[in-house]
Short mmCIF file of C-alpha atoms in Angstrom, two decimals:
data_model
loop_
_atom_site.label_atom_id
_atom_site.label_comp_id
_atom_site.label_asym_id
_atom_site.label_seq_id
_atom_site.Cartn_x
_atom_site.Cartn_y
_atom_site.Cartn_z
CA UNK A 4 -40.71 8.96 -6.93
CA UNK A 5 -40.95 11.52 -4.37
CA UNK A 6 -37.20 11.48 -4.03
CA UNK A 7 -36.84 12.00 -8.22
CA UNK A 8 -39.41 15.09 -7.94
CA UNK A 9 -37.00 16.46 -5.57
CA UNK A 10 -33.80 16.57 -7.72
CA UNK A 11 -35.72 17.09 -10.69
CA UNK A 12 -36.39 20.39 -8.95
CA UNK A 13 -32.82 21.08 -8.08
CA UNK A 14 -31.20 19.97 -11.75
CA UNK A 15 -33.67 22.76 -12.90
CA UNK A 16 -32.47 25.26 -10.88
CA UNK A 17 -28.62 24.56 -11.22
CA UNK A 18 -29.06 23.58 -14.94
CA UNK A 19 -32.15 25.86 -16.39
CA UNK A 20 -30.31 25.87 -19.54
CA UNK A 21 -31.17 22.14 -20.19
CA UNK A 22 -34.27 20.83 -22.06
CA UNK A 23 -36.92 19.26 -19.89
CA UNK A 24 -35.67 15.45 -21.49
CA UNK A 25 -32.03 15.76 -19.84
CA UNK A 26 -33.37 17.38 -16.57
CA UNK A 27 -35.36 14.80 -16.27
CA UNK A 28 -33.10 12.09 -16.93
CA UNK A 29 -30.15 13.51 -14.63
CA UNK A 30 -33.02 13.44 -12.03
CA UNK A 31 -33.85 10.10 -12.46
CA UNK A 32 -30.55 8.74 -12.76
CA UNK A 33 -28.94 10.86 -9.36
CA UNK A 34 -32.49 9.31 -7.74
CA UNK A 35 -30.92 5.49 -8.83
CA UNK A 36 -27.47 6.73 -7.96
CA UNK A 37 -28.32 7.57 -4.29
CA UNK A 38 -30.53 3.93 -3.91
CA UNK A 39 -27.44 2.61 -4.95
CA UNK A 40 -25.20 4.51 -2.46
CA UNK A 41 -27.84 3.63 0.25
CA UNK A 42 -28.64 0.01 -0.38
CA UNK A 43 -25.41 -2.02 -2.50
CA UNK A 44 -21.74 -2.42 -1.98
CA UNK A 45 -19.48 0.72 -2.26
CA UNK A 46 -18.30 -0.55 -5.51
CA UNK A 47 -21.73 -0.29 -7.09
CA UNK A 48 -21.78 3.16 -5.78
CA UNK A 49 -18.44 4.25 -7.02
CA UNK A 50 -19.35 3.34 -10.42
CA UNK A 51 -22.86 5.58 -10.64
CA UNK A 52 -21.18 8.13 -9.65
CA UNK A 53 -18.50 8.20 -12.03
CA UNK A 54 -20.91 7.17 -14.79
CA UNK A 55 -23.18 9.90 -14.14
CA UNK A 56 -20.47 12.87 -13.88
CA UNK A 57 -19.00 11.42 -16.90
CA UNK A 58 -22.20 12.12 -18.86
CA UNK A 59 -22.69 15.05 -17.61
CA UNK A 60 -19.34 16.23 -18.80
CA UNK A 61 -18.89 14.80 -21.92
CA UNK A 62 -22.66 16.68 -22.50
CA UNK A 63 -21.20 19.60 -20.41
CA UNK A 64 -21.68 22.49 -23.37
CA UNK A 65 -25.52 21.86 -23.41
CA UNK A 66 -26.22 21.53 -19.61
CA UNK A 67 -23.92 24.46 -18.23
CA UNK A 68 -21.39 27.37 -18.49
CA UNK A 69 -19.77 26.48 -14.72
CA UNK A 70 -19.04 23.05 -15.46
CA UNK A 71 -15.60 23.24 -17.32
CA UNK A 72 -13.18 23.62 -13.64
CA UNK A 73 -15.27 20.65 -12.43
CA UNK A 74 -14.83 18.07 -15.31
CA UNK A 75 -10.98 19.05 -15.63
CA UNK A 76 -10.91 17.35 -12.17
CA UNK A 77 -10.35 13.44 -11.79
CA UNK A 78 -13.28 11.29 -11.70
CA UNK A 79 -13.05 11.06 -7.94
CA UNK A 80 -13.21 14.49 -7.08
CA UNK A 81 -16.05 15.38 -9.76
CA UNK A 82 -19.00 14.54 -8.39
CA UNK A 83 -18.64 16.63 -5.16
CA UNK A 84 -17.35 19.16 -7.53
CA UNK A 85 -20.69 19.33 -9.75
CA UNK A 86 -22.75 18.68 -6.69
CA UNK A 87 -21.00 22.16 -5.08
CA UNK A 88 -21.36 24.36 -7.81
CA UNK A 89 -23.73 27.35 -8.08
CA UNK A 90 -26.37 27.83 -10.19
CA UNK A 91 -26.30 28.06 -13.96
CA UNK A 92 -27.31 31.73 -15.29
CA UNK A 93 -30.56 31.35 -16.54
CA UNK A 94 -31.00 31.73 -20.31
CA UNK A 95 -31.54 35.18 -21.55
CA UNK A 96 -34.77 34.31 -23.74
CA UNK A 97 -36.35 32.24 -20.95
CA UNK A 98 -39.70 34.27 -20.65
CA UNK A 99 -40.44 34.97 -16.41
CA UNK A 100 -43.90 32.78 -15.88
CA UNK A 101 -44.90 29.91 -17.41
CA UNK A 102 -48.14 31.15 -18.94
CA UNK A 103 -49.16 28.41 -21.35
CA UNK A 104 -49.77 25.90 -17.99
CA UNK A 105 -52.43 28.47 -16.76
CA UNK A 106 -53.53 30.13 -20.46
CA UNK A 107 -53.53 27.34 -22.45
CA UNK A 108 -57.28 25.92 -23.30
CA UNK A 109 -55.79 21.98 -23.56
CA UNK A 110 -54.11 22.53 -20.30
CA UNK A 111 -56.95 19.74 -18.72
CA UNK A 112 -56.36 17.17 -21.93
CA UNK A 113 -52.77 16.95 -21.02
CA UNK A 114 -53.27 16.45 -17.36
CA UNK A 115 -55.53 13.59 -18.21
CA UNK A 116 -53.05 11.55 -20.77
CA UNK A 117 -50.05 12.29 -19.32
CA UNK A 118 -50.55 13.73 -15.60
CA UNK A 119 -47.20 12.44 -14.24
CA UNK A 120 -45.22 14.08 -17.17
CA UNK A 121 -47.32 17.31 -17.59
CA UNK A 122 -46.74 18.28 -14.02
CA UNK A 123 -43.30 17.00 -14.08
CA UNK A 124 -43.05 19.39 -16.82
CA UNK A 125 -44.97 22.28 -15.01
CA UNK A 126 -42.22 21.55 -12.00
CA UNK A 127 -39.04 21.89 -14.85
CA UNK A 128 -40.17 25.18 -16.03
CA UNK A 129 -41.25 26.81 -12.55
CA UNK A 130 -37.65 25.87 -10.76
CA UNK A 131 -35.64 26.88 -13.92
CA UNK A 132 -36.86 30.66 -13.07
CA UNK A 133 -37.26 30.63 -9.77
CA UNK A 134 -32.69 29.87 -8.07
CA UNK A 135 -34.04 31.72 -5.11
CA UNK A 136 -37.10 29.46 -3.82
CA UNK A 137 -35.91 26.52 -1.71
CA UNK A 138 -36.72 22.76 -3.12
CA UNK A 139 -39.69 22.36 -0.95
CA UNK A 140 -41.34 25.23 -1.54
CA UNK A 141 -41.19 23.99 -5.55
CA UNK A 142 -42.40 21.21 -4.25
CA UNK A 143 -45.47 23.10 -2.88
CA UNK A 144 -46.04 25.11 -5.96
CA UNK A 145 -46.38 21.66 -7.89
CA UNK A 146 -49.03 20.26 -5.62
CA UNK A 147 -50.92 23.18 -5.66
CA UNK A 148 -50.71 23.54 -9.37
CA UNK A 149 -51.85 19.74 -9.47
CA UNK A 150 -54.48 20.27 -6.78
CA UNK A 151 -55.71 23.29 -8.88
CA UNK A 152 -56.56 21.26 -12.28
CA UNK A 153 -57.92 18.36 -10.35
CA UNK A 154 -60.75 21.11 -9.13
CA UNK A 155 -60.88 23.17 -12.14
CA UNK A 156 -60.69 20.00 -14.52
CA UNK A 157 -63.99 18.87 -13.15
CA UNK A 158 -65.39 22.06 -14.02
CA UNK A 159 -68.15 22.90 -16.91
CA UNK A 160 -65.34 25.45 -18.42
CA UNK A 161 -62.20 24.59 -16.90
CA UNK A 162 -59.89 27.69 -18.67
CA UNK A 163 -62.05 29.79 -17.30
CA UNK A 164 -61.70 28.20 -13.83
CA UNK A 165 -57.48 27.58 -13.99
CA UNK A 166 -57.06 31.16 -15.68
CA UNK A 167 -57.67 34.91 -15.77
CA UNK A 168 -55.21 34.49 -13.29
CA UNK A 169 -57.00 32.92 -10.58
CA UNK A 170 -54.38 30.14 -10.55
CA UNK A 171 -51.54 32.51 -10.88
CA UNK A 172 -52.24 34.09 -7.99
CA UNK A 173 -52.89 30.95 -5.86
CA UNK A 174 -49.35 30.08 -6.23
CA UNK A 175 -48.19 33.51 -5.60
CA UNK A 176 -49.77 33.99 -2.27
CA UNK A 177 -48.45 30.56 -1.09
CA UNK A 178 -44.99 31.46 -2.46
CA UNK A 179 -45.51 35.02 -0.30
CA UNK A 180 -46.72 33.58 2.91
CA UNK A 181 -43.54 31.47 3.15
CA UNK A 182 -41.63 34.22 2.24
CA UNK A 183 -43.21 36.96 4.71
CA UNK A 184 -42.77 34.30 7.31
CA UNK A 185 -39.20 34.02 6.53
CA UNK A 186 -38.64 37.52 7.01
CA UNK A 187 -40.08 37.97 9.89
CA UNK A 188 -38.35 35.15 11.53
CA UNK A 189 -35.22 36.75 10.42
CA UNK A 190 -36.12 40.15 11.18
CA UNK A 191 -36.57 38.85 15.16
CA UNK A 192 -33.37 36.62 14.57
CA UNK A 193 -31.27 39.92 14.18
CA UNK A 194 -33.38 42.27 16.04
CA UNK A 195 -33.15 40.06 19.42
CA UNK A 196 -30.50 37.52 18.77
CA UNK A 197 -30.30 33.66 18.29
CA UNK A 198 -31.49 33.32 22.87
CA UNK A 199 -34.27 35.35 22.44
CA UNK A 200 -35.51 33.82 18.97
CA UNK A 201 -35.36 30.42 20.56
CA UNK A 202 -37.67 31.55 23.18
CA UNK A 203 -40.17 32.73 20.38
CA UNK A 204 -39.67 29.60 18.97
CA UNK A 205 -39.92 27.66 22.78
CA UNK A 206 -43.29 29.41 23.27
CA UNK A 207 -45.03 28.49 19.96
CA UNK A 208 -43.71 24.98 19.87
CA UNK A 209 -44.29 24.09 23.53
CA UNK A 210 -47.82 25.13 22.84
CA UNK A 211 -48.32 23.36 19.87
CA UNK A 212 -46.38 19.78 21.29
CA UNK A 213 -46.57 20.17 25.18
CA UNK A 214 -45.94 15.86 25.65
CA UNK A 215 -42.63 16.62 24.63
CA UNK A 216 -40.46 16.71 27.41
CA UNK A 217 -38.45 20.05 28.81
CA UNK A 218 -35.20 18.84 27.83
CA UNK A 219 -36.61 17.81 23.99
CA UNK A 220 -38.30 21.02 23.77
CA UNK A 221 -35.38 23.00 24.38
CA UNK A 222 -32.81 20.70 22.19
CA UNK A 223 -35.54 20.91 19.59
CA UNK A 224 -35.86 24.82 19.13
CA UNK A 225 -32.26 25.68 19.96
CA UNK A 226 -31.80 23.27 16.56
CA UNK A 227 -34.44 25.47 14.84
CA UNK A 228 -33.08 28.89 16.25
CA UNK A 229 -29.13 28.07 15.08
CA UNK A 230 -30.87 27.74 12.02
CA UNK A 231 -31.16 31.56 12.09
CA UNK A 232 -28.02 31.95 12.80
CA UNK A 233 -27.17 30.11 9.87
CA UNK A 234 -29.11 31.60 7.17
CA UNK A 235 -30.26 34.89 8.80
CA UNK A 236 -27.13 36.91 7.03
CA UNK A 237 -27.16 35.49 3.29
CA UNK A 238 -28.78 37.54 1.02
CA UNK A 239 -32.05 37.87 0.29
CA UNK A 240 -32.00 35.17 -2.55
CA UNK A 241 -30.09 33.02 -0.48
CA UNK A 242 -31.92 33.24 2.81
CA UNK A 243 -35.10 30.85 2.13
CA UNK A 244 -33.63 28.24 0.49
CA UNK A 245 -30.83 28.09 3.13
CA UNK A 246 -33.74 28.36 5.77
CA UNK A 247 -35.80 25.47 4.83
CA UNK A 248 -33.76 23.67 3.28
CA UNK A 249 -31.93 23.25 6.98
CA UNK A 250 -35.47 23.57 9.02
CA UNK A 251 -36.66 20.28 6.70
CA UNK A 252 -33.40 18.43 6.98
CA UNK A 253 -33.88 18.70 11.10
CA UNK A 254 -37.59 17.51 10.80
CA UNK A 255 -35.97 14.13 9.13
CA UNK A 256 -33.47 13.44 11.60
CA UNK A 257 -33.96 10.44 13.71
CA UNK A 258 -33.86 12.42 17.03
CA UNK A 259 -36.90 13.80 15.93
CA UNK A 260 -38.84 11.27 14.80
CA UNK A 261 -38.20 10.08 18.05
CA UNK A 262 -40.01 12.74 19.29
CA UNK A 263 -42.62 12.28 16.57
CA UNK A 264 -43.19 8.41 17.69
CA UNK A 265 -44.02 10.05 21.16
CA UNK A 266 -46.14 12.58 19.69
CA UNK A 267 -47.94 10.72 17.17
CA UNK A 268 -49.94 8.36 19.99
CA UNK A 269 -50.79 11.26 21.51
CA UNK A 270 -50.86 14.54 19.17
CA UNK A 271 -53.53 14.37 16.81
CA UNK A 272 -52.49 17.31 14.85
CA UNK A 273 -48.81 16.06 14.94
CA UNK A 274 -50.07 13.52 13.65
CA UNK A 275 -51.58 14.78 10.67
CA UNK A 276 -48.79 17.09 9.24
CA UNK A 277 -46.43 13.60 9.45
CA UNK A 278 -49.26 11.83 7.31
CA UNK A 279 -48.69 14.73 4.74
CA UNK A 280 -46.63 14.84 2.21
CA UNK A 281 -42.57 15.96 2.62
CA UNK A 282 -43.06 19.72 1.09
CA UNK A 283 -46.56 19.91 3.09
CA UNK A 284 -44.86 18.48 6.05
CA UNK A 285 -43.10 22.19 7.64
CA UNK A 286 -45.85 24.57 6.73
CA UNK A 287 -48.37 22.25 8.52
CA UNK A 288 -46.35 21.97 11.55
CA UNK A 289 -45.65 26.11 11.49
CA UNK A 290 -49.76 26.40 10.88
CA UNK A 291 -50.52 24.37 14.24
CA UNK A 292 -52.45 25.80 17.15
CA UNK A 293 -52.22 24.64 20.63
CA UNK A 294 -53.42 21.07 21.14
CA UNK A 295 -56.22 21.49 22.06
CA UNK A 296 -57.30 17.88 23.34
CA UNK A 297 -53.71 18.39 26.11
CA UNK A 298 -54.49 18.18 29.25
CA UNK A 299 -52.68 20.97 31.57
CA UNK A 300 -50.44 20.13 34.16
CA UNK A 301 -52.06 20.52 37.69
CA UNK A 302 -50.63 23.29 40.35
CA UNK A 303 -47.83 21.50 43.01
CA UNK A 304 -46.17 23.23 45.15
CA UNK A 305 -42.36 22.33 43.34
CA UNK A 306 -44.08 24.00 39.90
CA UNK A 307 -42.41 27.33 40.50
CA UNK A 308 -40.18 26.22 43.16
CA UNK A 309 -36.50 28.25 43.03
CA UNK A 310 -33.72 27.33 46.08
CA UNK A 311 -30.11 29.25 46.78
CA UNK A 312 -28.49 27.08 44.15
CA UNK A 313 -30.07 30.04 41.57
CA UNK A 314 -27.96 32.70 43.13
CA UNK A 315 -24.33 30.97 41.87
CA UNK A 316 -25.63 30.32 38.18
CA UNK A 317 -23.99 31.75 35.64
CA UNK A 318 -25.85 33.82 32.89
CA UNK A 319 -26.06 30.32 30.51
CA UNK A 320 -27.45 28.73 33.50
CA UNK A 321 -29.87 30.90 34.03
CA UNK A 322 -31.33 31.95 30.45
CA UNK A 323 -31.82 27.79 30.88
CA UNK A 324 -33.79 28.13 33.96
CA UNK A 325 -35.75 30.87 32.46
CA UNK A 326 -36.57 28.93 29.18
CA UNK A 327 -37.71 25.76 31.57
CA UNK A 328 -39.98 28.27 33.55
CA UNK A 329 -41.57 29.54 30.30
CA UNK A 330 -42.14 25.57 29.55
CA UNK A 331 -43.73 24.84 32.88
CA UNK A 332 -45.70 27.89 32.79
CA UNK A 333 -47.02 26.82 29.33
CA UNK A 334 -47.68 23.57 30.92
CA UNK A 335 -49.88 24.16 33.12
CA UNK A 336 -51.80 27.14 31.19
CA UNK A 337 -51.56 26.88 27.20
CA UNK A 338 -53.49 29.55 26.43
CA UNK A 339 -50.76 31.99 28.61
CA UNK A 340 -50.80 35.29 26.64
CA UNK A 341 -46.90 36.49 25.66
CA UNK A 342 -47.86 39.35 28.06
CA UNK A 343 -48.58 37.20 30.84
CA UNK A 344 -45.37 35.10 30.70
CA UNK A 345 -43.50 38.63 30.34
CA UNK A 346 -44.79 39.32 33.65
CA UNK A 347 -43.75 36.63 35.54
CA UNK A 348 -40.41 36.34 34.10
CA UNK A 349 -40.04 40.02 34.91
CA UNK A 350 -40.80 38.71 38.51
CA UNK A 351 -38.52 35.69 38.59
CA UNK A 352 -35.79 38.00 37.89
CA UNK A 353 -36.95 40.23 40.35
CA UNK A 354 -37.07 37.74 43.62
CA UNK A 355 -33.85 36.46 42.08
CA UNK A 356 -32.39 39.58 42.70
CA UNK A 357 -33.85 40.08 45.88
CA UNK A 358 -33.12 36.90 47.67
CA UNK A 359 -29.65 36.73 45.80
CA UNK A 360 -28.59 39.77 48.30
CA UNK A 361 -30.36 38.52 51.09
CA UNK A 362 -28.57 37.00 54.15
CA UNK A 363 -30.23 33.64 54.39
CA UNK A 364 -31.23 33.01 50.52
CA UNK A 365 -32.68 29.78 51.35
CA UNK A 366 -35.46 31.16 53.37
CA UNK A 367 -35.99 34.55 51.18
CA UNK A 368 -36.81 31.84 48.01
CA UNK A 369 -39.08 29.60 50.69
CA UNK A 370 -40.97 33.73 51.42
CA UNK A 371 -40.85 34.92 47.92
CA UNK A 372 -41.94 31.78 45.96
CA UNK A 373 -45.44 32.44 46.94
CA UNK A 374 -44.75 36.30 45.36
CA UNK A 375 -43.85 34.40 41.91
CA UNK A 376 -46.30 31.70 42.25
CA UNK A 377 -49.76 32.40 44.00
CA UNK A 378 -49.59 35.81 43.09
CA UNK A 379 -48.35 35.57 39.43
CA UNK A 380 -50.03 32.81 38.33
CA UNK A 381 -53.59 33.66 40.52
CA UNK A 382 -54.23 35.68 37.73
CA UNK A 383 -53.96 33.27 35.27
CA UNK A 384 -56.02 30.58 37.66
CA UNK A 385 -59.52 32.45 36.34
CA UNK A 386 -58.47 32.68 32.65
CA UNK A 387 -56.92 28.69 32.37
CA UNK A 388 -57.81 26.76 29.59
#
């Protein structure tokens, strides 16, 4: 079901010329067509897929304009063909909202005889006008249009509840904070490059999942940061649908939920956005704080410990060793201001430098560790928590 919501919403968007019957049954029938793929022989496959391009050809004139090069093609090469192609234009008397699902006074009667195909419907119209907005954030919309009736359909006068607006612009400002916090991702992607946008993204994650390990923090964000460099230079309509779309796809890979089986035992709040639904499941994870109930790692003397082997590393090497200090000094003080950990970066680099020139490097790091360490992090000491 969840899967048939999903390319429901993407049929509407590369086909918003169909009616809401053949959007919904191309949804439904690329939903069976994937089971298929996933669970039978290839043979069983094979022959959805050529009996689903081979409907939407032969009904090509109704569903889109783009679709003649594709259906010229042989029956092999079709589906990938259709699957590729952009969207449809959308038709020029398709009005820009979809006013009669927050205007109209029955709105509550169909909800209650037919909630399944009313939102279903509500989902059809919104993705047909809206190319630019990624799956999940569709997705989103729906459940908060459904979540919106169930609280205003309880009301004494539900209209005046789910209009004047009020709903209108509870889907806007969800639609705008996942926008603005597109942009500004990007904006720090291009600003600072894809290194220094992982770090962002090293610092916010290690707070909010410091059980993960060093190494699967720093796979983990340098996944999320290429997806910058991915989707950082499309165009504007391009950009958050490529974004998410990629972001979400990581969040399912098994690596992750490796990470997530770790996590979940121990990560409350993990936890919780995995319980959520698929759409829910990214902005819940972007919304978390640091974990609070994580226990900070105590102060050893190999915490901040550097030897002459730091001198002949190369610049990758040591943006790495730089990224694992920021990790360790999140460790052992989540609630380390970005200030702070500029600081004593800015003073790794500095004894770095110092003990890189001097003649026995060994025994300038063994001097200077306490300059980095006690000294650094003595002013964090009083503020930990």
């Amino acid at each position: 079901c969840k899967y048939t919501s999903k390319k429901l919403v993407q049929v509407s968007q590369k086909f918003p010329k169909i009616d809401f019957v053949t959007a919904t049954k191309l949804a439904t029938d690329i939903a069976h067509m994937h089971t298929e793929c996933c669970h039978s022989d290839m043979m069983d496959c094979i022959h959805e897929r050529v009996e689903l391009s081979n409907y939407v050809c032969s009904h090509k004139d109704t569903i889109s304009t783009k679709l003649s090069d594709c259906c010229e093609k042989s029956e092999v090469e079709r589906t990938e063909c259709i699957t590729e192609l952009e969207n449809d234009d959308k038709p020029a008397d398709l009005s820009p909202t979809v006013r009669e699902f927050i205007e109209d006074k029955d709105v509550c009667e169909h909800f209650a005889k037919e909630q399944d195909a009313f939102l279903a419907k509500f989902v059809y119209e919104y993705s047909r006008r809206h190319p630019e907005f990624s799956h999940l954030m569709l997705l989103r919309v729906g459940k908060g249009y459904e979540g919106l009736l169930r609280n205003c359909c309880k009301e004494s006068n539900p209209p005046e509840c789910y209009g004047k607006g009020v709903g209108e612009e509870i889907l806007k400002k969800q639609i705008q904070e996942d926008q603005e916090l597109m942009k500004t991702n990007c904006d720090v992607y291009k600003a600072q490059g894809e290194y220094h946008f992982q770090n962002i993204i090293l610092v916010r994650y290690t707070k909010r999942m410091p059980q993960l390990s060093s190494k699967e923090l720093l796979h983990f964000t340098k996944k999320l940061a290429e997806v910058g460099t991915k989707c950082c230079h499309l165009s504007e309509d391009k950009i958050f649908p490529c974004a998410e779309t990629n972001v979400s796809m990581f969040l399912s890979l098994s690596q992750y939920h490796l990470f997530l089986e770790i996590l979940l035992s121990i990560n409350p709040n993990v936890c919780k956005c995995c319980s959520d639904s698929y759409a829910l499941r990214r902005p819940c994870i972007t919304a978390l704080g640091i974990d609070e109930k994580y226990v900070p790692v105590p102060l050893t003397p190999d915490l901040f410990t550097f030897h002459e082997d730091l001198c002949a590393t190369e610049e990758a090497g040591l943006q790495k060793k730089k990224q694992e200090l920021l990790i360790s000094l999140i460790k052992y003080k989540p609630t380390i201001t970005d200030e702070q950990l500029k600081t004593i970066i800015t003073s790794f680099l500095g004894m770095r430098e110092k003990c890189c020139k001097a003649e026995n490097s060994e025994a300038c790091f063994g001097e200077e560790n306490p300059a980095l360490s006690p000294k650094a992090v003595a002013a964090l000491q009083g503020s930990k928590g």
